[in-house]
Short mmCIF file of C-alpha atoms in Angstrom, two decimals:
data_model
loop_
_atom_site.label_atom_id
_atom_site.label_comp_id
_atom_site.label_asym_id
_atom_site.label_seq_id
_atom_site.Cartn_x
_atom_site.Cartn_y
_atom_site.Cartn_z
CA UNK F 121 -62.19 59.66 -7.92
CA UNK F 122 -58.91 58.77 -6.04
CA UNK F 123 -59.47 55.38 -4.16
CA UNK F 124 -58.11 55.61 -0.34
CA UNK F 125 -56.16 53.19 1.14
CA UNK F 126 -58.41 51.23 3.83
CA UNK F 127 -57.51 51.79 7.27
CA UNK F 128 -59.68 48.91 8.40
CA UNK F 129 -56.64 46.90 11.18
CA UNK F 130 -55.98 43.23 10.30
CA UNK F 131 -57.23 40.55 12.74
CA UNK F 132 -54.32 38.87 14.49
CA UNK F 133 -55.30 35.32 12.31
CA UNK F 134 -54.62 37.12 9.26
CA UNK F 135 -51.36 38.96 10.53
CA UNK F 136 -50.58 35.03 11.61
CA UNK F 137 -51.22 33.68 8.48
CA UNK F 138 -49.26 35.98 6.70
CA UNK F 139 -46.35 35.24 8.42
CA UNK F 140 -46.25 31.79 8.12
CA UNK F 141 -46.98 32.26 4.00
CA UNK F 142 -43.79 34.52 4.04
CA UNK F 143 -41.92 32.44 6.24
CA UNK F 144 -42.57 29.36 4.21
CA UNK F 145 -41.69 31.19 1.03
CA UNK F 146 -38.39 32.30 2.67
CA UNK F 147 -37.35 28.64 3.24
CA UNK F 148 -37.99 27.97 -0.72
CA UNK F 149 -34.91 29.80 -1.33
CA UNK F 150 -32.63 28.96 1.68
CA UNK F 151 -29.91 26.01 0.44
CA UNK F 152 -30.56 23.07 2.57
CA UNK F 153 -28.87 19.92 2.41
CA UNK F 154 -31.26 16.67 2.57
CA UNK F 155 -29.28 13.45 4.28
CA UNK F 156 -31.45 10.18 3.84
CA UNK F 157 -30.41 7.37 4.88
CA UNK F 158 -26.74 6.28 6.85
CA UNK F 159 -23.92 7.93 6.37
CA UNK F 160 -21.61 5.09 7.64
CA UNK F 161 -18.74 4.23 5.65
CA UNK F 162 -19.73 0.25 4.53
CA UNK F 163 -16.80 -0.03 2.03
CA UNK F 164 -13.66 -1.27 3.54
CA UNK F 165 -11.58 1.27 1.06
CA UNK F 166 -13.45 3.56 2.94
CA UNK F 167 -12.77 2.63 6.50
CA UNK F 168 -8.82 1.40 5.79
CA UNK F 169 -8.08 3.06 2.88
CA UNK F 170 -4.42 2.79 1.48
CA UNK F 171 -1.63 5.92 1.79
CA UNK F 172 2.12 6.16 0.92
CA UNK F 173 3.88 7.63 3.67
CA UNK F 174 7.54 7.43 4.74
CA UNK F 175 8.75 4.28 6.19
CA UNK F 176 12.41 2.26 6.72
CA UNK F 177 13.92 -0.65 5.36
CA UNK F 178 15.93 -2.75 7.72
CA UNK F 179 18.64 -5.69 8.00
CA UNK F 180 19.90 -7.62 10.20
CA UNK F 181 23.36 -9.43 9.41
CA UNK F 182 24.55 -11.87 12.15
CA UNK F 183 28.43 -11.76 12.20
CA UNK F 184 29.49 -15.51 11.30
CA UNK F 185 32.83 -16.12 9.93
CA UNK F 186 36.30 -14.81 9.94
CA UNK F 187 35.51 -11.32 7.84
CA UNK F 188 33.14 -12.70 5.45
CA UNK F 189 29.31 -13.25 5.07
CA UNK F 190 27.77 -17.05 4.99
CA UNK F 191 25.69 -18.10 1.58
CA UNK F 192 22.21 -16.92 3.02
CA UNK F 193 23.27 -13.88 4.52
CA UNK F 194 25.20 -12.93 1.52
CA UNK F 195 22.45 -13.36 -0.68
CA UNK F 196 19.99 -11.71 1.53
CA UNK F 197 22.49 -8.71 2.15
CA UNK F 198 22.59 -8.97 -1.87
CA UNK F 199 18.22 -8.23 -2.27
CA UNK F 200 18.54 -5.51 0.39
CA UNK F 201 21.32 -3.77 -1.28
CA UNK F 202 19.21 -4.12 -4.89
CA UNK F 203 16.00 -2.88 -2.97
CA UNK F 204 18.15 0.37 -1.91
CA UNK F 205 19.21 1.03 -5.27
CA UNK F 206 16.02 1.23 -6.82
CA UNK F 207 13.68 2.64 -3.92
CA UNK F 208 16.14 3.63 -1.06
CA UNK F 209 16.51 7.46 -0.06
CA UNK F 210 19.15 9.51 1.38
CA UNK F 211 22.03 7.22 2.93
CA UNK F 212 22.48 3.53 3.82
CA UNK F 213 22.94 3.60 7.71
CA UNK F 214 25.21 0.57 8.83
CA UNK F 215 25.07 0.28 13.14
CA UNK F 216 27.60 -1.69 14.35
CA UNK F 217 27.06 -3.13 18.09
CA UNK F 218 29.07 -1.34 20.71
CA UNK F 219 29.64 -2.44 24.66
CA UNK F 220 29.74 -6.37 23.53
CA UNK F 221 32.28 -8.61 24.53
CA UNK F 222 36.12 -7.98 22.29
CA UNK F 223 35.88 -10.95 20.06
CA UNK F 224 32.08 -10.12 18.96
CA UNK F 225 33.22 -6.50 18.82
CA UNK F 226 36.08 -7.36 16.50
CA UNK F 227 33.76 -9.57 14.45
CA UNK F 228 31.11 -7.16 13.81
CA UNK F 229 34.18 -4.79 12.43
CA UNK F 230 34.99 -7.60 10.02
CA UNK F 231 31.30 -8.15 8.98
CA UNK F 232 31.02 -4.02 8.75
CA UNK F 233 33.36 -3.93 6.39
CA UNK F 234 32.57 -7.18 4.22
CA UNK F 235 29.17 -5.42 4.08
CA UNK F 236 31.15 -2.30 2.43
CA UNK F 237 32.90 -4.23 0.27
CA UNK F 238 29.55 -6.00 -0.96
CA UNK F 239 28.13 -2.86 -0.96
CA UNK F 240 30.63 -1.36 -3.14
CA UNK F 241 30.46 -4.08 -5.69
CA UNK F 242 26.77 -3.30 -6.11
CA UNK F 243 27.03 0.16 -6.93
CA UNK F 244 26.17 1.87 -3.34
CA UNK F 245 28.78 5.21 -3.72
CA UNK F 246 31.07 5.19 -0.37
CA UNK F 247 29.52 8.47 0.26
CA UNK F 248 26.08 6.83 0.62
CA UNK F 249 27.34 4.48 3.43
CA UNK F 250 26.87 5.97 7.17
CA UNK F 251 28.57 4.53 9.95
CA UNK F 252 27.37 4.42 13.45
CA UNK F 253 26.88 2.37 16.43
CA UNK F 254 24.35 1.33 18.59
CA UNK F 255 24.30 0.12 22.49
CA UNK F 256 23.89 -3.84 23.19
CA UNK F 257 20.76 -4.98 24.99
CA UNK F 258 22.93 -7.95 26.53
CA UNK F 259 26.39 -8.55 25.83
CA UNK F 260 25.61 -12.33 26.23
CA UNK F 261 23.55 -12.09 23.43
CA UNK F 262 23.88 -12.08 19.78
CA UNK F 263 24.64 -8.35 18.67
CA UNK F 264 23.84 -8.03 14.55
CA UNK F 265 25.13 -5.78 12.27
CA UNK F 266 21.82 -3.31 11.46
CA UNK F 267 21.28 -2.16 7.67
CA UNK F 268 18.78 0.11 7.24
CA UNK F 269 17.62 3.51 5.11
CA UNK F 270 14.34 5.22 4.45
CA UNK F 271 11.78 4.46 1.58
CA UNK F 272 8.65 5.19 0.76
CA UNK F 273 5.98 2.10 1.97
CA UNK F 274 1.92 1.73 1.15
CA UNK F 275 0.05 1.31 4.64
CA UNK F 276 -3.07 1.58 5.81
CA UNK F 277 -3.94 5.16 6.88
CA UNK F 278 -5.88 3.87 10.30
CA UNK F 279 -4.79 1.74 12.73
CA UNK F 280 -5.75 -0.99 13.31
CA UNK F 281 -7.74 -3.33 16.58
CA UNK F 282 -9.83 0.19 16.99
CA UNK F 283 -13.41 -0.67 18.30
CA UNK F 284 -15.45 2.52 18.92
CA UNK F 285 -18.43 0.59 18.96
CA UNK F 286 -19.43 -2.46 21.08
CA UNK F 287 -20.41 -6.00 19.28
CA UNK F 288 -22.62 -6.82 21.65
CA UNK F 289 -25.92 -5.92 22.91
CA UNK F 290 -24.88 -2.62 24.73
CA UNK F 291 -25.55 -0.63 21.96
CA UNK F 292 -28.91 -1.31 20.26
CA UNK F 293 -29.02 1.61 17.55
CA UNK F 294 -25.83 0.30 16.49
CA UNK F 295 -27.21 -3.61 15.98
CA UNK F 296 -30.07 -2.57 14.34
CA UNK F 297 -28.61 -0.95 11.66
CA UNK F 298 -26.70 -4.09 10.81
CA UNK F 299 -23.57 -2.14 9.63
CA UNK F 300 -20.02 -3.99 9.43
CA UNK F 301 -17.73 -3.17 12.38
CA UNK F 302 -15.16 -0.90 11.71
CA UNK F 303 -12.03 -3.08 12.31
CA UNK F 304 -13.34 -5.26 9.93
CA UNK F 305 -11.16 -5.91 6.73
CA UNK F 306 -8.19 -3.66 8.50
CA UNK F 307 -5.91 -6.77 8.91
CA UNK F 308 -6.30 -7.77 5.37
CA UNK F 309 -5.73 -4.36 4.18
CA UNK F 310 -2.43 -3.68 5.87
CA UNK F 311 -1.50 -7.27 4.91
CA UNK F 312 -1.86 -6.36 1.18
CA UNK F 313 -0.40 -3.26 2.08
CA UNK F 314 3.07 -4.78 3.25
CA UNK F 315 3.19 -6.84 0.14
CA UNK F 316 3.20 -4.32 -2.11
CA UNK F 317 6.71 -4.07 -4.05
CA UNK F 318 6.10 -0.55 -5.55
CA UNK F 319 3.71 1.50 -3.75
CA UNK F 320 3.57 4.03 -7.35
CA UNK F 321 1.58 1.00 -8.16
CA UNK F 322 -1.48 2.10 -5.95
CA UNK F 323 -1.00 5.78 -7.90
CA UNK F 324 -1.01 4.92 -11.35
CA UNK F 325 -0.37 1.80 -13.73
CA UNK F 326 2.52 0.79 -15.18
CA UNK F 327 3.40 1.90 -19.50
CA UNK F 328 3.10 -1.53 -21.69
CA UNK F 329 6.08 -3.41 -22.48
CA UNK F 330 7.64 -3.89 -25.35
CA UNK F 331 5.86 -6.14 -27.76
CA UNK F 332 6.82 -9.81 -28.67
CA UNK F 333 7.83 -9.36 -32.44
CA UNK F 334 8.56 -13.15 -33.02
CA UNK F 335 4.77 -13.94 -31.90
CA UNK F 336 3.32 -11.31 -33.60
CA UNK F 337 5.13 -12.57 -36.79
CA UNK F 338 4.07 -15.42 -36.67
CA UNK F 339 0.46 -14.60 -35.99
CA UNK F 340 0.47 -12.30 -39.25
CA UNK F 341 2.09 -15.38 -41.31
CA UNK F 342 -1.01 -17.28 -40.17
CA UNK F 343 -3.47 -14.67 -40.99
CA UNK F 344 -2.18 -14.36 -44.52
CA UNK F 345 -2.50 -17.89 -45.01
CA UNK F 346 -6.04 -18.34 -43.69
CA UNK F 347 -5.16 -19.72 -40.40
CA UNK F 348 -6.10 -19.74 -37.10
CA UNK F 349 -3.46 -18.05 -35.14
CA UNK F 350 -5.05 -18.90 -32.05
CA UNK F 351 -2.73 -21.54 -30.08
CA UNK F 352 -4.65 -24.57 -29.13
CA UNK F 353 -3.69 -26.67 -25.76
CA UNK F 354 -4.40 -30.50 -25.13
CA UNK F 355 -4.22 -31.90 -22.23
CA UNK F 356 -3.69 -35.84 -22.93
CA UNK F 357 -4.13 -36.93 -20.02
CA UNK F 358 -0.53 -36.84 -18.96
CA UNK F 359 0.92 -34.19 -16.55
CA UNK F 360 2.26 -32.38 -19.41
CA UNK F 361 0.34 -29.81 -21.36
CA UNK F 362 1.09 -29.97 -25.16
CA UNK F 363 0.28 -26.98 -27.72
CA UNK F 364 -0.46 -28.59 -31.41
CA UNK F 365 0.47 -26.74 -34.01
CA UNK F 366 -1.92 -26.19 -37.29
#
């Protein structure tokens, strides 16, 4: 005997019911993303963290003498020109002061080309110089010689003395999560940041040197002969610092 599908209707509580079984087994499959807790970046690194981006190097030589540079200007012209060489890009842009008075404009000409000339004797190619000028604020006032070329600089990718939320007591959600404000540490990081000699540094470390052959000589002598090859430092009470040999 065939059996007959019933044709008895469903009450509206089961019809209910059964939509909120197939609804819940519907979500079981869905991909939902569960977020506990804050999402608020607490790490510094996080808030400030560090980027290379393009920046430029400048100078600023005050003309001095008849045609040639004083001691401390010389040897500062001497780091910036050793700085180029080994992280400068494209050309080395030398703006001479225009609109001053005749005798500072004939002394910035002299200290233009002294700069040249020390330029020259540090390897800078003449084709790597650029000359150019540049309008005087006040002609009463001293007009310097500006050095400057483009390099690549670590900085801090936000800026800094931003305050989107207030210290105080205006925002209670805010206090009560007792989360560090987000200008803090962004000083410190952009003061690290300028102090950084080679930015590559932040990228990747540096290969080893090359090793000290006379020291590891004489640590192998030692080991053959049942030594310690350790170094051991006194201090007897002098302001000297002694090493005693074994």
């Amino acid at each position: 005997m065939a059996l007959r599908p019933s044709t008895t209707p469903r009450s509206p509580l089961a019809m209910a019911v059964l939509a909120l079984l197939v609804a819940s087994l519907g979500a079981c499959k869905s991909d939902r993303v569960d977020t506990t807790g804050s999402i608020y970046p607490y790490d510094v690194r996080a808030r400030h963290p560090f980027v290379l981006a393009e920046g430029s190097r400048t100078l600023d030589i005050f003309p001095t003498g008849p045609g040639h540079l004083d001691p401390r200007q010389s040897a500062d012209l001497d780091a910036f020109l050793l700085e180029y060489r080994r992280y400068g890009r494209g050309q080395l842009a030398i703006d001479l002061p225009r609109g001053a008075s005749p005798v500072v404009g004939a002394a910035a000409e002299r200290t233009g080309a002294a700069i040249r000339r020390a330029a020259a004797e540090n390897g800078v190619p003449n084709g790597a110089i650029a000359m150019a000028g540049y309008a005087a604020a006040d002609p009463s006032l001293a007009s310097p010689v500006r050095l400057s070329f483009q390099h690549m600089e670590a900085k801090v990718a936000s800026a800094c003395g931003l305050w989107p939320q207030d210290l105080g007591v205006s925002t209670p959600a805010s206090n009560l999560r007792n989360e560090p404000s987000w200008n803090l540490g962004c000083a410190t990081r952009s003061n690290i940041a300028a102090q950084i000699a080679d930015p590559v540094d932040l990228v990747r470390g540096r290969p080893e040197g090359r090793i000290d052959t006379v020291r590891r000589t004489q640590v192998i002598d030692k080991l053959r002969q049942s030594k310690d090859p350790s170094t051991k430092w006194n201090q007897d009470g002098k302001a000297e610092v002694k090493t005693s040999s074994q």
